[in-house]
PDB file of C-alpha atoms in Angstrom:
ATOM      1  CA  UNK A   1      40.774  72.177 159.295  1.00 46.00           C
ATOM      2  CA  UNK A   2      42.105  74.478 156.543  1.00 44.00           C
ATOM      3  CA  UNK A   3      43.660  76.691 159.210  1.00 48.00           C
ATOM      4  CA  UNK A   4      45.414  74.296 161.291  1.00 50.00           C
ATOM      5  CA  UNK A   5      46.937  72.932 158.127  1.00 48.00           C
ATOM      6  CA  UNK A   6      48.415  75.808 157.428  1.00 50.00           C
ATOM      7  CA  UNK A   7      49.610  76.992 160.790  1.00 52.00           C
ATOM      8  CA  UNK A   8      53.409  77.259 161.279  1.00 54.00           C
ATOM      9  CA  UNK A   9      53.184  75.351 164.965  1.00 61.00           C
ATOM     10  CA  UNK A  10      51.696  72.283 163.088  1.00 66.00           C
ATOM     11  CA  UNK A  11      54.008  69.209 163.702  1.00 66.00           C
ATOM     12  CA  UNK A  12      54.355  68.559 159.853  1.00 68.00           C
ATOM     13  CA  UNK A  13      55.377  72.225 159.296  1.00 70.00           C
ATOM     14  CA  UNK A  14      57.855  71.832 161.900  1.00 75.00           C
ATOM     15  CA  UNK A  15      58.585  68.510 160.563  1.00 75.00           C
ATOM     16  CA  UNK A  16      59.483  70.199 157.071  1.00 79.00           C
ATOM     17  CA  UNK A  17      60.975  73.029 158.263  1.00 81.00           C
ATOM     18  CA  UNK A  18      63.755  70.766 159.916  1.00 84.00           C
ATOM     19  CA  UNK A  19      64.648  68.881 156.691  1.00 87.00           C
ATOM     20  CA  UNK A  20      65.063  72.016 155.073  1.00 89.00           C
ATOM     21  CA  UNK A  21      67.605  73.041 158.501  1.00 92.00           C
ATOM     22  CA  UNK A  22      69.154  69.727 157.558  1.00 93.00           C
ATOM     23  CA  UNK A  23      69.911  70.563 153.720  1.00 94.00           C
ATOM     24  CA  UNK A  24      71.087  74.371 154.538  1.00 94.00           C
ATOM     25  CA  UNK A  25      73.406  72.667 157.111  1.00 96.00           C
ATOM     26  CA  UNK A  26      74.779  70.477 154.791  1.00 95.00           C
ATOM     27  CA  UNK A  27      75.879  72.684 152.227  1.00 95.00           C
ATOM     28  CA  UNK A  28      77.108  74.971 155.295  1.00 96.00           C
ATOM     29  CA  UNK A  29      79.041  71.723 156.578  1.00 96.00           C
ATOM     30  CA  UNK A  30      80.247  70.840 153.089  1.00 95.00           C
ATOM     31  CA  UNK A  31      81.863  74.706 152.355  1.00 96.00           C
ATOM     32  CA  UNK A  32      83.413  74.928 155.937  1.00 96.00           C
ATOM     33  CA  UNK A  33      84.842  71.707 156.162  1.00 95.00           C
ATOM     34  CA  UNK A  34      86.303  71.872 152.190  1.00 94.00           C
ATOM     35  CA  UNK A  35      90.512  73.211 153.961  1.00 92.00           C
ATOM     36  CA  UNK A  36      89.838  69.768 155.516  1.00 93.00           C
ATOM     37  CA  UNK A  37      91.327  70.755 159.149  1.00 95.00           C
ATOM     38  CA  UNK A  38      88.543  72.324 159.504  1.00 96.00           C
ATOM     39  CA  UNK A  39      85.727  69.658 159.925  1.00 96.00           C
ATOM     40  CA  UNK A  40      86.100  69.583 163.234  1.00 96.00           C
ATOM     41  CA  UNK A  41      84.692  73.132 163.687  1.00 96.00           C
ATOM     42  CA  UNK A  42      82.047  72.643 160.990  1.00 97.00           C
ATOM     43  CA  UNK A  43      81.400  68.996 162.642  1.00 97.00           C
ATOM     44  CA  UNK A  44      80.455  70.678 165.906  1.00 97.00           C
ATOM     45  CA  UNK A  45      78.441  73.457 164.852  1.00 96.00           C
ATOM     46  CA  UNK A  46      76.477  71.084 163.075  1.00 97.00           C
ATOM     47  CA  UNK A  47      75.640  69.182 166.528  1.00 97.00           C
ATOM     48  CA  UNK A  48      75.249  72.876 168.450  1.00 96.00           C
ATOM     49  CA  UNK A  49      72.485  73.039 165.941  1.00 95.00           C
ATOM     50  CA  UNK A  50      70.873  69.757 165.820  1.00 95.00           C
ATOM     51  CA  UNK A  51      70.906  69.588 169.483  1.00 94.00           C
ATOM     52  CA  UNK A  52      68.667  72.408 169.517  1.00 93.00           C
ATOM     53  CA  UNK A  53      66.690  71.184 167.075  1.00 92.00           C
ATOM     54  CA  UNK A  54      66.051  68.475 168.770  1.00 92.00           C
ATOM     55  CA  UNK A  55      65.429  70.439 172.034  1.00 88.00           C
ATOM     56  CA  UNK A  56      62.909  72.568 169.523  1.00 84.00           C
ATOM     57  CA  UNK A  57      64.570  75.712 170.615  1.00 83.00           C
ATOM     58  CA  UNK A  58      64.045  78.318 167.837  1.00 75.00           C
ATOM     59  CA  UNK A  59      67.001  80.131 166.424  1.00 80.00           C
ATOM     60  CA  UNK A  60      68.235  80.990 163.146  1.00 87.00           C
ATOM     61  CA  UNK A  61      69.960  77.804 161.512  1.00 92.00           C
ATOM     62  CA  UNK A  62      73.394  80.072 159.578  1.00 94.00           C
ATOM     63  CA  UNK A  63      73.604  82.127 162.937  1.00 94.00           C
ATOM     64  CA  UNK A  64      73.678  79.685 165.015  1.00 94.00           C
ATOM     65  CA  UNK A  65      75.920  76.985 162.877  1.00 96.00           C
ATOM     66  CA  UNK A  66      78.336  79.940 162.254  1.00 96.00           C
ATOM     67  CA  UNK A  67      78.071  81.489 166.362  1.00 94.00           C
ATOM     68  CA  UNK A  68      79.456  78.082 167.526  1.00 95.00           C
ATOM     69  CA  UNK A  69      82.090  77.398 164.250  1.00 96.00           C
ATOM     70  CA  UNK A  70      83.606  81.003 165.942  1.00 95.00           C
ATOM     71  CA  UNK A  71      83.529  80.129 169.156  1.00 94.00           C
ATOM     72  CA  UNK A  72      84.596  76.532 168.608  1.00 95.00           C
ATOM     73  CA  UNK A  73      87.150  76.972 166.150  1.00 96.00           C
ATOM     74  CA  UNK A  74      90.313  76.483 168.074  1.00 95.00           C
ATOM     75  CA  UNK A  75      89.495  73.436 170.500  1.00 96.00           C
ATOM     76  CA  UNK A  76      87.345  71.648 167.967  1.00 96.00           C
ATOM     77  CA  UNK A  77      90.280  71.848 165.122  1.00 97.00           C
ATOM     78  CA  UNK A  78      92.805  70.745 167.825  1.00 97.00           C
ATOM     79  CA  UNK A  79      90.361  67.838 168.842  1.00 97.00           C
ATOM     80  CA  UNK A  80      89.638  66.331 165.048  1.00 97.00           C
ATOM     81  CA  UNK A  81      94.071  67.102 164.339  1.00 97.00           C
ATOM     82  CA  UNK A  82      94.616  64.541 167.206  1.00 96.00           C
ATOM     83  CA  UNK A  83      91.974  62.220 166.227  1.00 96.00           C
ATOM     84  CA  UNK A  84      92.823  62.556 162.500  1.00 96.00           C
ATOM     85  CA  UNK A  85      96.283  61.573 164.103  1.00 96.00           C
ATOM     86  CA  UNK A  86      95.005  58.708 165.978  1.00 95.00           C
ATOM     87  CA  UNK A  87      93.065  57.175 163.767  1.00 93.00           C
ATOM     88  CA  UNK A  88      95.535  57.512 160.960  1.00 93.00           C
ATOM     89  CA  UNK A  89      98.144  55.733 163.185  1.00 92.00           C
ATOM     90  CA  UNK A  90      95.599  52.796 164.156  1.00 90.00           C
ATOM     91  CA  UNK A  91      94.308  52.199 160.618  1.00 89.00           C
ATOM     92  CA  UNK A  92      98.202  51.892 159.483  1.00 88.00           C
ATOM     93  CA  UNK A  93      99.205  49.727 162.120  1.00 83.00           C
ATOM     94  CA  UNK A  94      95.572  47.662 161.814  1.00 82.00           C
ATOM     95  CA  UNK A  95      96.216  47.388 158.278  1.00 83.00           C
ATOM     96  CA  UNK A  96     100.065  46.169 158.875  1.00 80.00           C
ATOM     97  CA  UNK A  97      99.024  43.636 160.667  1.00 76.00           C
ATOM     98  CA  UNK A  98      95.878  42.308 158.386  1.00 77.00           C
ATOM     99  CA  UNK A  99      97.833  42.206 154.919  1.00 75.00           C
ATOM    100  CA  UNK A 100     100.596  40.238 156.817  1.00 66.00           C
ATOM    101  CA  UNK A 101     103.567  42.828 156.136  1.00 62.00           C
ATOM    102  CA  UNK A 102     105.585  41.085 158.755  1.00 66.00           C
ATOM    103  CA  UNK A 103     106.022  37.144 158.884  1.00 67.00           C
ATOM    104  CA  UNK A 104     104.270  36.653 161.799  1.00 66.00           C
ATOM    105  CA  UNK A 105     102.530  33.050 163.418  1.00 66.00           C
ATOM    106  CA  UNK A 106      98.935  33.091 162.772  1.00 67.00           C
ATOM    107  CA  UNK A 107      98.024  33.437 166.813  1.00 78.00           C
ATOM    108  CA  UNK A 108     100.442  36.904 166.860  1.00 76.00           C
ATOM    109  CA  UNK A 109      99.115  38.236 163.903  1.00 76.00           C
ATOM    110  CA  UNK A 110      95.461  37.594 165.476  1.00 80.00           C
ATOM    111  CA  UNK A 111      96.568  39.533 168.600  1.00 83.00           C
ATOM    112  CA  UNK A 112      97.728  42.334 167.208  1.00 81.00           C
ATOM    113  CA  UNK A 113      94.393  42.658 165.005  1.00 82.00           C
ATOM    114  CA  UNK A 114      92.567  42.262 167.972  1.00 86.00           C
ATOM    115  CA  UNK A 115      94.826  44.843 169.651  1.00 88.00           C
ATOM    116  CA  UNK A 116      94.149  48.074 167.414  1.00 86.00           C
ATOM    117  CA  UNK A 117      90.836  46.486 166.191  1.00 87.00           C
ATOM    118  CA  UNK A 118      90.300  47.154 169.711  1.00 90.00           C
ATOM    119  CA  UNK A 119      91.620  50.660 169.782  1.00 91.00           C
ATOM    120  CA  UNK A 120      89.460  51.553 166.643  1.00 92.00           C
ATOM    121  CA  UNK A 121      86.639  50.775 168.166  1.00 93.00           C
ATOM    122  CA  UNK A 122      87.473  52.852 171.477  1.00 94.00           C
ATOM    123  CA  UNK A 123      88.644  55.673 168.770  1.00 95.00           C
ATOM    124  CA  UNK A 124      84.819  55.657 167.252  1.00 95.00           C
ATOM    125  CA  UNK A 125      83.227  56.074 170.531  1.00 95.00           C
ATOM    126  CA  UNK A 126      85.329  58.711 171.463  1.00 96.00           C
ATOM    127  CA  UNK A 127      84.352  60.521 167.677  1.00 95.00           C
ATOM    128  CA  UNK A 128      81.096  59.363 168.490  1.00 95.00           C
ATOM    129  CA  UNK A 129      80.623  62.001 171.325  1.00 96.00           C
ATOM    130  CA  UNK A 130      83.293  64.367 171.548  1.00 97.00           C
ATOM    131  CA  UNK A 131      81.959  67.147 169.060  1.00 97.00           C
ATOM    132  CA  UNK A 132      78.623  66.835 170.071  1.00 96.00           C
ATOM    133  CA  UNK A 133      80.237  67.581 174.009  1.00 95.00           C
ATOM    134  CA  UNK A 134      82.734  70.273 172.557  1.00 95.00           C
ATOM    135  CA  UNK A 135      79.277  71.794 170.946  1.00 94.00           C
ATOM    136  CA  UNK A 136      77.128  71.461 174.347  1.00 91.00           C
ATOM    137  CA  UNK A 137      79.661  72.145 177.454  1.00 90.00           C
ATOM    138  CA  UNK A 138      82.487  74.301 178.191  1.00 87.00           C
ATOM    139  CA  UNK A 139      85.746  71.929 178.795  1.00 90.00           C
ATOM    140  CA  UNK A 140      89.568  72.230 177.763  1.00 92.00           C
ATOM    141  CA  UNK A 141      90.629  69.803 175.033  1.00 94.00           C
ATOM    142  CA  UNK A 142      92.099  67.030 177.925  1.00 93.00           C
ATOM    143  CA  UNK A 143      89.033  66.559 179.434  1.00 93.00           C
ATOM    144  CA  UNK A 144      86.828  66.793 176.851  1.00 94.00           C
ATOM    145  CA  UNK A 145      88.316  64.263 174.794  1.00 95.00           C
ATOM    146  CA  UNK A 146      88.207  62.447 178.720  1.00 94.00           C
ATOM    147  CA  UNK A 147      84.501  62.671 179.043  1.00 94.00           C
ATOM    148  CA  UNK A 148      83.779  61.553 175.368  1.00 95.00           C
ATOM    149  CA  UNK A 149      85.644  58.068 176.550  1.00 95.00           C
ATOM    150  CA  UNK A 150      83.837  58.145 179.860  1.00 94.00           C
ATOM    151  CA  UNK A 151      81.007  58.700 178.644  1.00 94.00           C
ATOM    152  CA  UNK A 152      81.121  56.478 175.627  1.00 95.00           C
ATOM    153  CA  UNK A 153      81.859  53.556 177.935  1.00 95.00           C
ATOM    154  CA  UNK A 154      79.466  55.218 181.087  1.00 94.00           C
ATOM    155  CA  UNK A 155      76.608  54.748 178.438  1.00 95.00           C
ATOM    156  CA  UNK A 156      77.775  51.650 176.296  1.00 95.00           C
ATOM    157  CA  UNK A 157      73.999  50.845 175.574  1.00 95.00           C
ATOM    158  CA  UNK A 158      73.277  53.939 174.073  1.00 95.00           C
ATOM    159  CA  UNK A 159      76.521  54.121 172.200  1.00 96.00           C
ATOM    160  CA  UNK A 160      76.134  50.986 170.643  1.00 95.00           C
ATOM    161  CA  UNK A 161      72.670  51.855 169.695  1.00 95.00           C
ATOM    162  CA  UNK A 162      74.338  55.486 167.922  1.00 96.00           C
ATOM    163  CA  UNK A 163      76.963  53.408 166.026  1.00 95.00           C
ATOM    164  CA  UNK A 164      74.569  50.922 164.324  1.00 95.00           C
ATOM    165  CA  UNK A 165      72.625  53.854 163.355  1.00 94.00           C
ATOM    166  CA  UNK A 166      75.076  55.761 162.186  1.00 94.00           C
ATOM    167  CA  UNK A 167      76.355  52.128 160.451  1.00 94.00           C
ATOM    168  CA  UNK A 168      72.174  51.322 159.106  1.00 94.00           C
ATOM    169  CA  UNK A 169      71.769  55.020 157.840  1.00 91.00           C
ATOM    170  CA  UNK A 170      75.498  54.717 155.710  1.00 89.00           C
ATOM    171  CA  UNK A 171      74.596  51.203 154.647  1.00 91.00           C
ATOM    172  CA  UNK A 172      71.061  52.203 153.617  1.00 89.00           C
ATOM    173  CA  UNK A 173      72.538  55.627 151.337  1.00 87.00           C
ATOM    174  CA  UNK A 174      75.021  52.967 149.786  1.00 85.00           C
ATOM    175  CA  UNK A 175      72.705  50.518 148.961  1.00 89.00           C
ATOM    176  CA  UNK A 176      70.273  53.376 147.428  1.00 85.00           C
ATOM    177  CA  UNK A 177      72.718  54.286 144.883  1.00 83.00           C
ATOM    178  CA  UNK A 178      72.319  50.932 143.124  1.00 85.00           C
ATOM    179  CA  UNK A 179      68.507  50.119 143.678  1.00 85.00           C
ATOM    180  CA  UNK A 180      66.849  53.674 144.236  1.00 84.00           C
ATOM    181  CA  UNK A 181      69.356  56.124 143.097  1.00 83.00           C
ATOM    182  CA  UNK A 182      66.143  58.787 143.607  1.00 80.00           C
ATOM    183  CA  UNK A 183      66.525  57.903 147.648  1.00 77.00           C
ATOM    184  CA  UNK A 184      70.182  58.350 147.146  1.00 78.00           C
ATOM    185  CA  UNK A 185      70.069  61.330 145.422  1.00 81.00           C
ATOM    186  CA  UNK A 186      67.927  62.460 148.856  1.00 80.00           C
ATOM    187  CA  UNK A 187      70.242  61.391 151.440  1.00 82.00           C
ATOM    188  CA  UNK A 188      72.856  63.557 149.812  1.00 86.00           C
ATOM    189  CA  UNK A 189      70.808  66.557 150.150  1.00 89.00           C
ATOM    190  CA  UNK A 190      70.900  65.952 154.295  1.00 91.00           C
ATOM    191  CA  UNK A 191      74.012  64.446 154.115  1.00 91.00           C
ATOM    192  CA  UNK A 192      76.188  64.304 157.369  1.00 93.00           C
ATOM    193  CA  UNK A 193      73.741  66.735 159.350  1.00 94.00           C
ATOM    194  CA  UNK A 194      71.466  64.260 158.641  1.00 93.00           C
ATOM    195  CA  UNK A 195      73.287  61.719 161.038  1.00 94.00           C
ATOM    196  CA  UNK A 196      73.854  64.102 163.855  1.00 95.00           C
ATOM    197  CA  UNK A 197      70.656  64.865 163.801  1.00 95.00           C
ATOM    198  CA  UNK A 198      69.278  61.562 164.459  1.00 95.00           C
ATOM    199  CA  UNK A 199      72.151  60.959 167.128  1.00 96.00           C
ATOM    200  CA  UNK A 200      71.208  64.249 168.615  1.00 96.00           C
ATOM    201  CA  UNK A 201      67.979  62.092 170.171  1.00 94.00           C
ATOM    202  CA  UNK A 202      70.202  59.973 171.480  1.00 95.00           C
ATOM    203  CA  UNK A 203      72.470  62.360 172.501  1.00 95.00           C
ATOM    204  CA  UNK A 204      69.974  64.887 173.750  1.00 93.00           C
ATOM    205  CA  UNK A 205      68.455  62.713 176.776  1.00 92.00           C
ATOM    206  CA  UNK A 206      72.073  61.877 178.008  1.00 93.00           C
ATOM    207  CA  UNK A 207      73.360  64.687 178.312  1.00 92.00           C
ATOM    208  CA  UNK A 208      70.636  66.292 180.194  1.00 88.00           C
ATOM    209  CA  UNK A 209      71.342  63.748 183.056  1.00 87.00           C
ATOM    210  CA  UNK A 210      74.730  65.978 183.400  1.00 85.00           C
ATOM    211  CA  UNK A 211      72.846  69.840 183.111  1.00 78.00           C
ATOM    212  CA  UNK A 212      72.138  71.377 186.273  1.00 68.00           C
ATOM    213  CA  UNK A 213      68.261  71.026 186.537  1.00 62.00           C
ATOM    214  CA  UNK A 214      67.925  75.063 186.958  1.00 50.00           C
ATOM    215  CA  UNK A 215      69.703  75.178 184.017  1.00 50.00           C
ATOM    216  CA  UNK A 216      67.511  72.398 182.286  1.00 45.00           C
ATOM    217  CA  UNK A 217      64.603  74.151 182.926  1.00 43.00           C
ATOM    218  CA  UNK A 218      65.497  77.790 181.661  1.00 43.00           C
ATOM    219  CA  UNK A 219      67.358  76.241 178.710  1.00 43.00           C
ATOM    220  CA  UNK A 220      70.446  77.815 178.996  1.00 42.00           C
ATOM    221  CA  UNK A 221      73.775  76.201 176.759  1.00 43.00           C
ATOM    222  CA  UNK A 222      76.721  75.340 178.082  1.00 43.00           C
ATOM    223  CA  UNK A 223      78.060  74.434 180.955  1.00 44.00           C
ATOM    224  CA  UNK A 224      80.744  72.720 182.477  1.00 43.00           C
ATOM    225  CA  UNK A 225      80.314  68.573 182.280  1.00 45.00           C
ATOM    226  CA  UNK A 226      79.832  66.554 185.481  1.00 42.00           C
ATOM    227  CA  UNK A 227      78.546  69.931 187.487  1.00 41.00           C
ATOM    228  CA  UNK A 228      75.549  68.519 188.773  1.00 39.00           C
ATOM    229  CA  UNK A 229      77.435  64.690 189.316  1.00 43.00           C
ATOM    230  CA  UNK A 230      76.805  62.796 192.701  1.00 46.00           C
ATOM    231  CA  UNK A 231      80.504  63.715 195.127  1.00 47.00           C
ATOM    232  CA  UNK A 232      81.439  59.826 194.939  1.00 46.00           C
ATOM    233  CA  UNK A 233      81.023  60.183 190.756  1.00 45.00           C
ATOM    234  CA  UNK A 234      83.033  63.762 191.025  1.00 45.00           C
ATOM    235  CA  UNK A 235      85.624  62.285 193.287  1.00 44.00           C
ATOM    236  CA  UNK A 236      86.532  59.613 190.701  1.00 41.00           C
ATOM    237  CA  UNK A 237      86.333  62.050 187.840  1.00 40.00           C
ATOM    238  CA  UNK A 238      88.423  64.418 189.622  1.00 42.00           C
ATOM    239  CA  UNK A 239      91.387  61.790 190.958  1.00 40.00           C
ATOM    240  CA  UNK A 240      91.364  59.902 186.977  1.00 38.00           C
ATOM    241  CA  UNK A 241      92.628  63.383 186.262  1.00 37.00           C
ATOM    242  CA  UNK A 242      94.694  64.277 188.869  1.00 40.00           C
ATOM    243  CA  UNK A 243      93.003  66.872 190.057  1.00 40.00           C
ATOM    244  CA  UNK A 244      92.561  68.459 193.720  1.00 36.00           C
ATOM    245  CA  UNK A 245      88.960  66.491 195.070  1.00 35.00           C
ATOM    246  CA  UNK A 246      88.673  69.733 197.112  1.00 36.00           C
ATOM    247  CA  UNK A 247      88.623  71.953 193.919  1.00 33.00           C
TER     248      UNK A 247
END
């Protein structure tokens, strides 16, 4: 009894040695994201990780988070400047709209609300999946950010499901700081990698519906998205983007 409790492969040491991944990621996030247009990159390695956490493929945590911050660097800090853009120019205009800067009738006003309310929303899914995908497959910027809204709206359910998580797990640390600051004081040790880690399940089974299933098995990285899609799904893909169906 003695000895499997103290074996390394025991689920509760694994179980352990994952929240203490999860803390020495989020001081790693917290340092490399600190120039601010860099939280993309740090945002990404933090899901290359926690993916293969989740997959419980052994590597070294700082390696690993700091292997994918190099090789991500460039897309990933493009992708969170035009989403930092985006989002900045939605919550403005959203905001314009709510505090009544214009004189507007009440039914216009309501429409516009509804308008970038609307865009918001499309804007989170989009952040919902597009560093985990810029962490997991090799695609330019344009159709990455393409496949995070495809595949946002492709797999609504599970979306959904990430959001309210994501919403439960923020509400819950907020809540903590009044009524069990101790639990609070917790969650801020995991912090953000804390999140992606618990989307990573989510994350983890959908994306393997779009990894070649040689690939799958051997449990090699990245590859490119939609390789292994059905020709009718490829053909759609290919002509949204303008791109030769032959290629």
């Amino acid at each position: 009894m003695l000895q499997g409790l103290f074996n390394y492969d025991n689920p509760v040491w694994r179980f352990i040695g994952k929240l203490g991944d999860l803390i020495i990621l989020n001081v790693l996030w917290i340092v490399c994201s600190i120039p601010i247009f860099t939280i993309g990159a740090s945002t990404t390695a933090v899901y290359y990780v926690t993916l293969k956490m989740v997959r419980d493929e052994e590597d070294s945590t700082i390696k690993s988070f700091f292997r994918s911050f190099k090789s991500n660097f460039k897309q990933a800090t493009a992708i969170w400047l035009i989403l930092l853009a985006a989002g900045a120019v939605l919550a403005f205009d959203f905001w314009f709209f709510t505090t009544g800067q214009m004189n507007l009738s009440g039914n216009v006003k309501t429409v516009m609300m509804a308008i970038f309310g609307g865009f918001l929303l499309i804007l989170s899914f989009i952040f919902t999946y597009v560093f985990p995908l810029q962490a997991r497959f090799y695609n330019p910027v344009k159709r990455t950010l393409f496949n995070a809204f495809f595949m946002s709206i492709r797999h609504l359910i599970q979306t959904i499901g990430i959001l309210a998580t994501d919403v439960l797990i923020a509400f819950g640390s907020y809540m903590a700081l009044f009524y069990m600051p101790q639990a609070a004081l917790l969650m801020m040790l995991f912090g953000m990698p804390l999140v992606a880690f618990v989307n990573s399940y989510f994350l983890a089974s959908i994306f393997k519906r779009y990894m070649p299933k040689e690939d799958t098995e051997r449990g090699n990285g990245l590859r490119p998205l939609f390789e292994d899609e059905d020709e009718e799904t490829l053909a759609a893909i290919r002509s949204l983007k303008g791109e030769d169906a032959e290629k």
